[in-house]
């Protein structure tokens, strides 16, 4: 346990102002968007400006056996950067450099840069960084990599890990290592780069990342279809994915549609059981053809209305509606945000089962989904002043996870386990795979200084 | 060290005939295509028919401290399944089941199935498994995953790891675990599936894999361009990749062109310094447009001839020429097969440097490359009866690796380290990353029974 004196030693190795111990200033570093009520009060916050600062902090933590909570933009939804009593929150928010190489089609990015900043920098060269979590305007690349973040375009373009070619990481003993790099193929040694993607700050602190870029996306055509039943909508999802690969395939259920309509007054069908928003970014002519094929599938599948447009602005209005779905539902009460996913054929049973849970538990559950990936975000809504409702909401939350797992699904598709989903991880993985996770953790962080208690339980005797 | 008696105990747990100890029959299991002259004589070969057989064999090996050499189709080019004295070669060649799920667009495949068999099974449902090593007709999926195999279509469609959703693996203590599955997004726990891809048989034995499939590829258009200089060809590669993303972008140098022409008499330009074969599989009309743009880039870049065709059979003839390049060069002598890759901007310096090494060392080096990925296969050719030439060939081989690394490249882009590249791994990774590799190995195979001496040196005292 470090003393004030030893903390001064750390401060001396950092630029002026990088070490914060003022409780008022530290307040902003205690929570991410999961708003964990059990968040602790950290010993200090370090706002690293470069890899050297990260190394100095990690070495100090290792020497004094102090936990480190790595932190990007604090936009995480699973509580993976929740502060703990006595820990050092290591923020990379100031490390924001982005260098685009238009020849290798790569970006070298510091972890604090926002996803949207990388997209913008790439766009200046006619290039595109596809992964697009709904929070892309305020989430960091470091956090995206820590959680292997997804988004809306994944159905065609894959997730974060598919775009990570290499990284620099500070290990638990303070060493800085380089994994991978701007080589499109490299199989020398174990796939350590891929192991660090999705490791949620448990294995090291990423100080730089090399991302693969692609050429700018073509302007998409957009289709919106509404359905009288959940089954008709999810069957249409299956019909679409079996035939072609749209560049977006999103789902909103009735409570979500209504929350969005309350917000936007854009004229969505408040009676619809569900709505699909689909895009195709095939070349001109072919996108229209794809969208027409999708319209036929939806119509044959019982869509009550089917509208499509080639106008990018009009299409973007529907995507914007999808993107504001979470904030729109948040206005209805306090929310518990889910991230369960199932193999595609079980999407229908999942959303129908969620509707049943909502009814039985008498709590509102609004479901939006990256339907083409089988990845859903049910939002359990409750009145925080109503203890009974709060309890029923938490029961519903757990039942939704259990339902997803019983359908061969996962407890988290793209948000990460963090502290929020940790109670479900052991059952989901089973004892053998859980033990493998612990072995990897011990191998790379034997002292257990990185993000203890997030994702994995702290082993007894540690 | 097992005795004949204990081997009988293993045999009793396996189906009749699965355990082979006859030295004549074992001969076929001592080498892969790397033909390592130091291959040992195994204690036994187990031809596993199911996961139970694999588990029984691994448990026996763990109990008796016997090394296990996992083996797929034996088509590896880096010696990763070279037999060792006293080891058990564990072949999965009989585990060949393939189940296609056209709804989830996945294939569940046993490791011994050939890549081409998976492609064929997928094609029956209008689906496609993209990764296409040149050996796809006789390489196993298990081996593809062990090496994170690449191929010709990677430039647009990525490598093996991009298509692996899950797997069943027998661990070093004989437990069978399931990692991932038919979920398109799943971030619960560390990315263990990705860690096992490319692990070259050092961490476990894969007994089943879940692969992601995509819809059938469109018929490509094909362009062939010849160049007077290596520089003109590699500059054209850069010009192409900066503008668009072809579905194939292959390179052959003059010695390769001549070896292929000797074989095919198809009328290739024997004077050309290099040749590019490029395909576009965009929708009809757009493919032609892409190919015309590529033709313009090549012509502006100094192509002496530029020919393109929409006829799939005619296009396939050029691809076939590229595919027989290795066998064609093999007819010129004994070969040392390279697999070095560089960041794309250094491709020119790599191939020019290789030409210089070839001249200086007075040995033929034929270079073919997955140019769009910066991944090259220089084949160093020598007369095995000429000791001086053999020695110069080995010197050239090492110098080519050193050159690639000096250009920021890798010692292996898609074939794996195996036993062949092991001497170069430590320098390439550096001591810190090498040590991380050893930590992962110890964490998952503490006894060191899986493929010892392949990829990593056996640590002292083990």
Short mmCIF file of C-alpha atoms in Angstrom, two decimals, chain B residues 11-354:
data_model
loop_
_atom_site.label_atom_id
_atom_site.label_comp_id
_atom_site.label_asym_id
_atom_site.label_seq_id
_atom_site.Cartn_x
_atom_site.Cartn_y
_atom_site.Cartn_z
CA UNK B 11 -4.10 -49.31 -27.63
CA UNK B 12 -6.81 -50.91 -25.49
CA UNK B 13 -8.55 -47.56 -25.19
CA UNK B 14 -8.50 -46.94 -28.93
CA UNK B 15 -10.36 -48.60 -31.81
CA UNK B 16 -8.62 -51.51 -33.49
CA UNK B 17 -5.84 -50.39 -35.75
CA UNK B 18 -5.78 -46.80 -34.47
CA UNK B 19 -2.37 -47.27 -32.80
CA UNK B 20 0.46 -47.95 -35.19
CA UNK B 21 3.95 -48.98 -34.12
CA UNK B 22 5.10 -50.73 -37.29
CA UNK B 23 8.14 -48.67 -38.41
CA UNK B 24 7.28 -49.17 -42.07
CA UNK B 25 3.75 -47.86 -41.63
CA UNK B 26 4.99 -45.01 -39.43
CA UNK B 27 7.35 -43.82 -42.15
CA UNK B 28 4.55 -41.79 -43.80
CA UNK B 29 4.04 -39.86 -40.57
CA UNK B 30 7.59 -38.67 -40.02
CA UNK B 31 7.62 -35.70 -42.40
CA UNK B 32 5.47 -32.93 -43.68
CA UNK B 33 6.26 -30.98 -46.87
CA UNK B 34 9.21 -29.29 -45.17
CA UNK B 35 11.03 -32.66 -45.37
CA UNK B 36 13.09 -31.91 -42.29
CA UNK B 37 16.22 -34.08 -42.54
CA UNK B 38 16.31 -34.25 -38.73
CA UNK B 39 12.88 -35.89 -38.45
CA UNK B 40 12.89 -38.55 -35.74
CA UNK B 41 11.29 -41.97 -35.47
CA UNK B 42 8.12 -41.81 -33.39
CA UNK B 43 7.27 -44.30 -30.70
CA UNK B 44 3.80 -44.67 -32.19
CA UNK B 45 1.28 -43.10 -34.48
CA UNK B 46 -2.31 -42.71 -33.31
CA UNK B 47 -4.91 -42.24 -36.02
CA UNK B 48 -7.67 -40.74 -33.94
CA UNK B 49 -11.25 -41.25 -35.10
CA UNK B 50 -12.95 -38.98 -32.59
CA UNK B 51 -12.33 -36.60 -29.70
CA UNK B 52 -12.34 -39.54 -27.25
CA UNK B 53 -9.35 -41.05 -29.04
CA UNK B 54 -7.55 -37.71 -28.86
CA UNK B 55 -8.31 -37.39 -25.14
CA UNK B 56 -7.14 -40.93 -24.39
CA UNK B 57 -3.90 -40.29 -26.27
CA UNK B 58 -3.22 -36.97 -24.60
CA UNK B 59 -3.95 -38.40 -21.14
CA UNK B 60 -1.57 -41.25 -21.85
CA UNK B 61 1.07 -38.83 -23.06
CA UNK B 62 0.65 -36.64 -19.99
CA UNK B 63 0.88 -39.63 -17.65
CA UNK B 64 4.01 -40.96 -19.34
CA UNK B 65 5.57 -37.60 -20.22
CA UNK B 66 5.55 -38.47 -23.89
CA UNK B 67 5.66 -35.70 -26.49
CA UNK B 68 2.72 -35.44 -28.88
CA UNK B 69 3.08 -34.21 -32.45
CA UNK B 70 -0.38 -33.20 -33.69
CA UNK B 71 -0.76 -33.82 -37.41
CA UNK B 72 -3.39 -32.96 -39.99
CA UNK B 73 -2.79 -33.73 -43.66
CA UNK B 74 0.98 -33.40 -43.38
CA UNK B 75 1.04 -30.61 -45.96
CA UNK B 76 2.77 -28.10 -43.68
CA UNK B 77 5.69 -26.18 -45.17
CA UNK B 78 7.50 -25.25 -41.96
CA UNK B 79 8.04 -28.67 -40.43
CA UNK B 80 5.48 -28.14 -37.69
CA UNK B 81 4.46 -31.80 -37.75
CA UNK B 82 7.91 -33.27 -38.04
CA UNK B 83 8.13 -36.46 -35.97
CA UNK B 84 10.51 -36.76 -33.06
CA UNK B 85 12.20 -39.79 -31.54
CA UNK B 86 10.02 -41.28 -28.83
CA UNK B 87 7.03 -39.07 -29.55
CA UNK B 88 3.48 -40.03 -30.43
CA UNK B 89 2.32 -38.62 -33.74
CA UNK B 90 -1.37 -37.86 -33.23
CA UNK B 91 -3.00 -37.78 -36.64
CA UNK B 92 -6.51 -36.43 -37.13
CA UNK B 93 -6.61 -37.47 -40.79
CA UNK B 94 -9.60 -39.77 -40.15
CA UNK B 95 -11.68 -37.04 -38.49
CA UNK B 96 -13.27 -35.64 -41.62
CA UNK B 97 -16.90 -34.83 -40.86
CA UNK B 98 -18.37 -31.61 -42.22
CA UNK B 99 -21.80 -30.24 -41.32
CA UNK B 100 -23.03 -27.10 -43.04
CA UNK B 101 -25.71 -24.97 -41.37
CA UNK B 102 -27.19 -22.78 -44.10
CA UNK B 103 -29.23 -20.82 -41.55
CA UNK B 104 -26.39 -19.65 -39.31
CA UNK B 105 -24.00 -19.70 -42.30
CA UNK B 106 -21.54 -21.82 -40.40
CA UNK B 107 -19.73 -25.10 -40.89
CA UNK B 108 -18.90 -27.48 -38.08
CA UNK B 109 -15.85 -29.36 -39.25
CA UNK B 110 -13.53 -32.00 -37.88
CA UNK B 111 -9.87 -31.07 -38.17
CA UNK B 112 -8.87 -33.68 -40.75
CA UNK B 113 -11.29 -32.44 -43.41
CA UNK B 114 -9.52 -30.81 -46.33
CA UNK B 115 -9.97 -27.13 -46.96
CA UNK B 116 -11.28 -27.99 -50.44
CA UNK B 117 -13.82 -30.39 -48.95
CA UNK B 118 -15.18 -27.64 -46.73
CA UNK B 119 -15.39 -25.35 -49.76
CA UNK B 120 -17.21 -28.04 -51.73
CA UNK B 121 -19.66 -28.79 -48.91
CA UNK B 122 -20.38 -25.08 -48.48
CA UNK B 123 -20.84 -24.63 -52.24
CA UNK B 124 -23.69 -27.17 -52.18
CA UNK B 125 -25.62 -24.59 -50.16
CA UNK B 126 -24.54 -21.62 -52.26
CA UNK B 127 -22.00 -20.71 -49.57
CA UNK B 128 -18.26 -20.11 -49.56
CA UNK B 129 -15.38 -20.68 -47.16
CA UNK B 130 -12.90 -18.06 -48.49
CA UNK B 131 -9.43 -18.94 -47.09
CA UNK B 132 -7.61 -20.60 -49.98
CA UNK B 133 -4.03 -21.71 -49.43
CA UNK B 134 -2.59 -22.88 -52.76
CA UNK B 135 -2.67 -26.38 -51.23
CA UNK B 136 -6.42 -26.22 -50.57
CA UNK B 137 -7.04 -29.53 -52.31
CA UNK B 138 -4.83 -31.46 -49.91
CA UNK B 139 -4.38 -29.41 -46.73
CA UNK B 140 -6.53 -29.95 -43.65
CA UNK B 141 -8.66 -27.40 -41.85
CA UNK B 142 -6.92 -28.38 -38.61
CA UNK B 143 -3.58 -27.47 -40.13
CA UNK B 144 -5.04 -24.28 -41.59
CA UNK B 145 -6.12 -23.22 -38.13
CA UNK B 146 -2.86 -24.31 -36.53
CA UNK B 147 -0.95 -22.02 -38.89
CA UNK B 148 -3.60 -19.33 -39.45
CA UNK B 149 -3.25 -20.13 -43.12
CA UNK B 150 -3.67 -17.51 -45.81
CA UNK B 151 -3.89 -17.84 -49.56
CA UNK B 152 -4.78 -15.89 -52.66
CA UNK B 153 -8.10 -14.31 -51.70
CA UNK B 154 -6.82 -12.87 -48.39
CA UNK B 155 -6.15 -9.51 -49.95
CA UNK B 156 -9.90 -8.94 -49.93
CA UNK B 157 -11.28 -11.68 -47.70
CA UNK B 158 -8.81 -12.03 -44.84
CA UNK B 159 -7.10 -15.07 -43.38
CA UNK B 160 -8.20 -18.17 -41.49
CA UNK B 161 -8.59 -16.50 -38.10
CA UNK B 162 -11.24 -14.19 -39.56
CA UNK B 163 -13.46 -17.23 -40.19
CA UNK B 164 -13.03 -19.19 -36.94
CA UNK B 165 -15.94 -18.69 -34.56
CA UNK B 166 -15.22 -21.50 -32.16
CA UNK B 167 -13.57 -24.82 -31.58
CA UNK B 168 -13.29 -27.87 -29.36
CA UNK B 169 -9.79 -28.46 -28.08
CA UNK B 170 -8.18 -31.19 -26.02
CA UNK B 171 -5.91 -29.54 -23.47
CA UNK B 172 -2.60 -30.86 -22.24
CA UNK B 173 -4.23 -32.70 -19.33
CA UNK B 174 -6.74 -34.40 -21.62
CA UNK B 175 -9.75 -32.20 -20.83
CA UNK B 176 -11.95 -31.31 -23.79
CA UNK B 177 -13.11 -27.69 -23.80
CA UNK B 178 -15.40 -25.75 -26.08
CA UNK B 179 -14.30 -22.24 -27.04
CA UNK B 180 -16.67 -19.88 -28.83
CA UNK B 181 -19.37 -21.29 -31.08
CA UNK B 182 -21.89 -20.26 -33.72
CA UNK B 183 -22.33 -16.77 -32.25
CA UNK B 184 -21.20 -13.99 -34.54
CA UNK B 185 -20.31 -11.73 -31.61
CA UNK B 186 -19.15 -13.00 -28.23
CA UNK B 187 -16.75 -11.15 -25.94
CA UNK B 188 -17.21 -13.13 -22.72
CA UNK B 189 -13.75 -13.92 -21.37
CA UNK B 190 -10.40 -13.74 -23.12
CA UNK B 191 -10.21 -14.36 -26.89
CA UNK B 192 -9.05 -17.94 -26.44
CA UNK B 193 -10.39 -19.07 -29.80
CA UNK B 194 -8.16 -16.52 -31.50
CA UNK B 195 -5.20 -17.57 -29.35
CA UNK B 196 -5.50 -21.18 -30.51
CA UNK B 197 -5.60 -20.07 -34.16
CA UNK B 198 -1.97 -19.99 -35.24
CA UNK B 199 -0.73 -21.87 -32.18
CA UNK B 200 0.87 -24.57 -34.38
CA UNK B 201 -0.10 -27.51 -32.20
CA UNK B 202 1.69 -26.14 -29.13
CA UNK B 203 -1.32 -25.47 -26.93
CA UNK B 204 -3.82 -28.24 -27.59
CA UNK B 205 -5.33 -30.54 -30.18
CA UNK B 206 -8.33 -29.17 -32.06
CA UNK B 207 -11.03 -31.81 -32.50
CA UNK B 208 -13.76 -29.68 -34.04
CA UNK B 209 -14.09 -26.19 -35.40
CA UNK B 210 -16.97 -23.84 -36.16
CA UNK B 211 -16.27 -21.79 -39.27
CA UNK B 212 -18.05 -18.75 -40.58
CA UNK B 213 -19.22 -19.00 -44.17
CA UNK B 214 -20.23 -16.27 -46.59
CA UNK B 215 -22.37 -16.25 -49.68
CA UNK B 216 -20.86 -17.65 -52.87
CA UNK B 217 -18.30 -15.45 -54.56
CA UNK B 218 -19.32 -13.72 -57.76
CA UNK B 219 -17.53 -14.71 -60.97
CA UNK B 220 -14.39 -12.63 -61.11
CA UNK B 221 -12.88 -10.70 -63.97
CA UNK B 222 -9.17 -11.21 -64.45
CA UNK B 223 -6.25 -9.06 -65.53
CA UNK B 224 -2.71 -10.10 -66.37
CA UNK B 225 0.00 -7.48 -66.74
CA UNK B 226 3.69 -7.88 -67.49
CA UNK B 227 6.47 -5.46 -66.58
CA UNK B 228 10.04 -4.77 -67.70
CA UNK B 229 11.24 -4.07 -64.17
CA UNK B 230 10.46 -5.30 -60.67
CA UNK B 231 10.04 -1.69 -59.60
CA UNK B 232 7.34 -1.02 -62.18
CA UNK B 233 5.45 -4.10 -61.03
CA UNK B 234 5.61 -3.40 -57.30
CA UNK B 235 4.80 0.28 -57.80
CA UNK B 236 1.72 -0.85 -59.69
CA UNK B 237 0.79 -3.07 -56.74
CA UNK B 238 0.90 0.00 -54.51
CA UNK B 239 -1.06 2.02 -57.04
CA UNK B 240 -3.78 -0.63 -57.13
CA UNK B 241 -4.14 -1.18 -53.38
CA UNK B 242 -4.24 2.54 -52.68
CA UNK B 243 -7.19 2.91 -55.01
CA UNK B 244 -9.23 -0.27 -54.59
CA UNK B 245 -9.36 -3.73 -53.07
CA UNK B 246 -9.14 -6.48 -55.67
CA UNK B 247 -10.15 -10.03 -54.78
CA UNK B 248 -6.73 -11.30 -55.87
CA UNK B 249 -3.40 -9.59 -56.47
CA UNK B 250 -0.61 -12.05 -57.24
CA UNK B 251 2.95 -11.52 -58.41
CA UNK B 252 5.44 -13.74 -60.24
CA UNK B 253 9.00 -12.76 -61.06
CA UNK B 254 10.98 -13.75 -64.16
CA UNK B 255 12.32 -17.11 -62.90
CA UNK B 256 8.79 -18.06 -61.79
CA UNK B 257 7.26 -17.02 -65.12
CA UNK B 258 9.83 -19.14 -66.95
CA UNK B 259 9.31 -22.16 -64.72
CA UNK B 260 5.54 -21.92 -65.24
CA UNK B 261 5.98 -21.41 -69.00
CA UNK B 262 8.26 -24.47 -69.18
CA UNK B 263 5.41 -26.40 -67.63
CA UNK B 264 2.39 -24.93 -69.40
CA UNK B 265 3.60 -23.51 -72.75
CA UNK B 266 0.75 -21.05 -72.42
CA UNK B 267 2.69 -18.23 -74.04
CA UNK B 268 3.80 -16.17 -71.04
CA UNK B 269 6.37 -13.45 -71.74
CA UNK B 270 9.71 -15.06 -70.85
CA UNK B 271 11.46 -11.69 -71.00
CA UNK B 272 9.19 -9.98 -68.48
CA UNK B 273 10.78 -9.02 -65.17
CA UNK B 274 7.48 -9.62 -63.42
CA UNK B 275 3.84 -10.34 -63.96
CA UNK B 276 0.75 -9.46 -61.94
CA UNK B 277 -2.46 -11.47 -61.91
CA UNK B 278 -5.37 -9.46 -60.54
CA UNK B 279 -9.03 -10.29 -60.08
CA UNK B 280 -12.12 -8.31 -59.20
CA UNK B 281 -15.29 -10.01 -58.00
CA UNK B 282 -17.43 -6.88 -57.77
CA UNK B 283 -20.90 -7.15 -59.32
CA UNK B 284 -21.14 -7.40 -63.11
CA UNK B 285 -20.18 -4.14 -64.72
CA UNK B 286 -18.31 -2.95 -61.65
CA UNK B 287 -15.79 -5.77 -61.87
CA UNK B 288 -15.04 -4.73 -65.44
CA UNK B 289 -14.77 -1.12 -64.31
CA UNK B 290 -12.35 -2.09 -61.52
CA UNK B 291 -10.29 -4.19 -63.90
CA UNK B 292 -10.12 -1.31 -66.38
CA UNK B 293 -8.98 1.04 -63.61
CA UNK B 294 -6.33 -1.51 -62.67
CA UNK B 295 -5.27 -1.77 -66.31
CA UNK B 296 -4.86 2.01 -66.40
CA UNK B 297 -2.74 1.94 -63.24
CA UNK B 298 -0.55 -0.82 -64.65
CA UNK B 299 -0.18 0.88 -68.03
CA UNK B 300 0.68 4.19 -66.41
CA UNK B 301 3.12 2.25 -64.21
CA UNK B 302 4.98 0.91 -67.23
CA UNK B 303 3.29 -2.39 -67.99
CA UNK B 304 4.53 -3.78 -71.29
CA UNK B 305 1.39 -5.80 -71.80
CA UNK B 306 -1.97 -5.75 -70.12
CA UNK B 307 -4.66 -8.28 -70.88
CA UNK B 308 -8.02 -8.70 -69.22
CA UNK B 309 -10.93 -11.07 -69.56
CA UNK B 310 -14.39 -11.60 -68.12
CA UNK B 311 -14.37 -15.22 -69.17
CA UNK B 312 -14.09 -17.22 -65.94
CA UNK B 313 -12.39 -20.20 -67.61
CA UNK B 314 -9.78 -18.02 -69.25
CA UNK B 315 -9.23 -16.25 -65.92
CA UNK B 316 -8.93 -19.58 -64.16
CA UNK B 317 -6.15 -20.61 -66.55
CA UNK B 318 -3.99 -17.76 -65.22
CA UNK B 319 -4.83 -18.61 -61.62
CA UNK B 320 -3.94 -22.23 -62.34
CA UNK B 321 -0.62 -20.99 -63.70
CA UNK B 322 -0.04 -19.16 -60.43
CA UNK B 323 -1.05 -22.22 -58.42
CA UNK B 324 1.38 -24.55 -60.18
CA UNK B 325 4.23 -22.09 -59.70
CA UNK B 326 5.68 -23.96 -56.72
CA UNK B 327 5.60 -27.43 -58.38
CA UNK B 328 6.97 -25.87 -61.58
CA UNK B 329 9.94 -24.36 -59.74
CA UNK B 330 10.45 -27.58 -57.79
CA UNK B 331 11.32 -29.29 -61.10
CA UNK B 332 14.40 -27.04 -61.33
CA UNK B 333 16.06 -28.55 -58.28
CA UNK B 334 15.66 -28.90 -54.55
CA UNK B 335 13.97 -25.87 -53.06
CA UNK B 336 14.03 -23.91 -49.84
CA UNK B 337 10.62 -22.29 -49.57
CA UNK B 338 10.37 -18.85 -48.03
CA UNK B 339 7.29 -17.08 -46.63
CA UNK B 340 8.53 -13.62 -45.72
CA UNK B 341 6.26 -10.59 -45.74
CA UNK B 342 6.79 -6.85 -45.48
CA UNK B 343 4.63 -3.78 -45.07
CA UNK B 344 3.35 -3.07 -48.56
CA UNK B 345 5.53 0.00 -49.33
CA UNK B 346 8.66 -2.16 -48.93
CA UNK B 347 7.61 -4.89 -51.35
CA UNK B 348 9.77 -3.37 -54.07
CA UNK B 349 12.88 -3.23 -51.91
CA UNK B 350 12.25 -6.80 -50.82
CA UNK B 351 12.00 -8.31 -54.31
CA UNK B 352 14.89 -6.21 -55.62
CA UNK B 353 16.98 -7.23 -52.63
CA UNK B 354 16.14 -10.87 -53.24
#
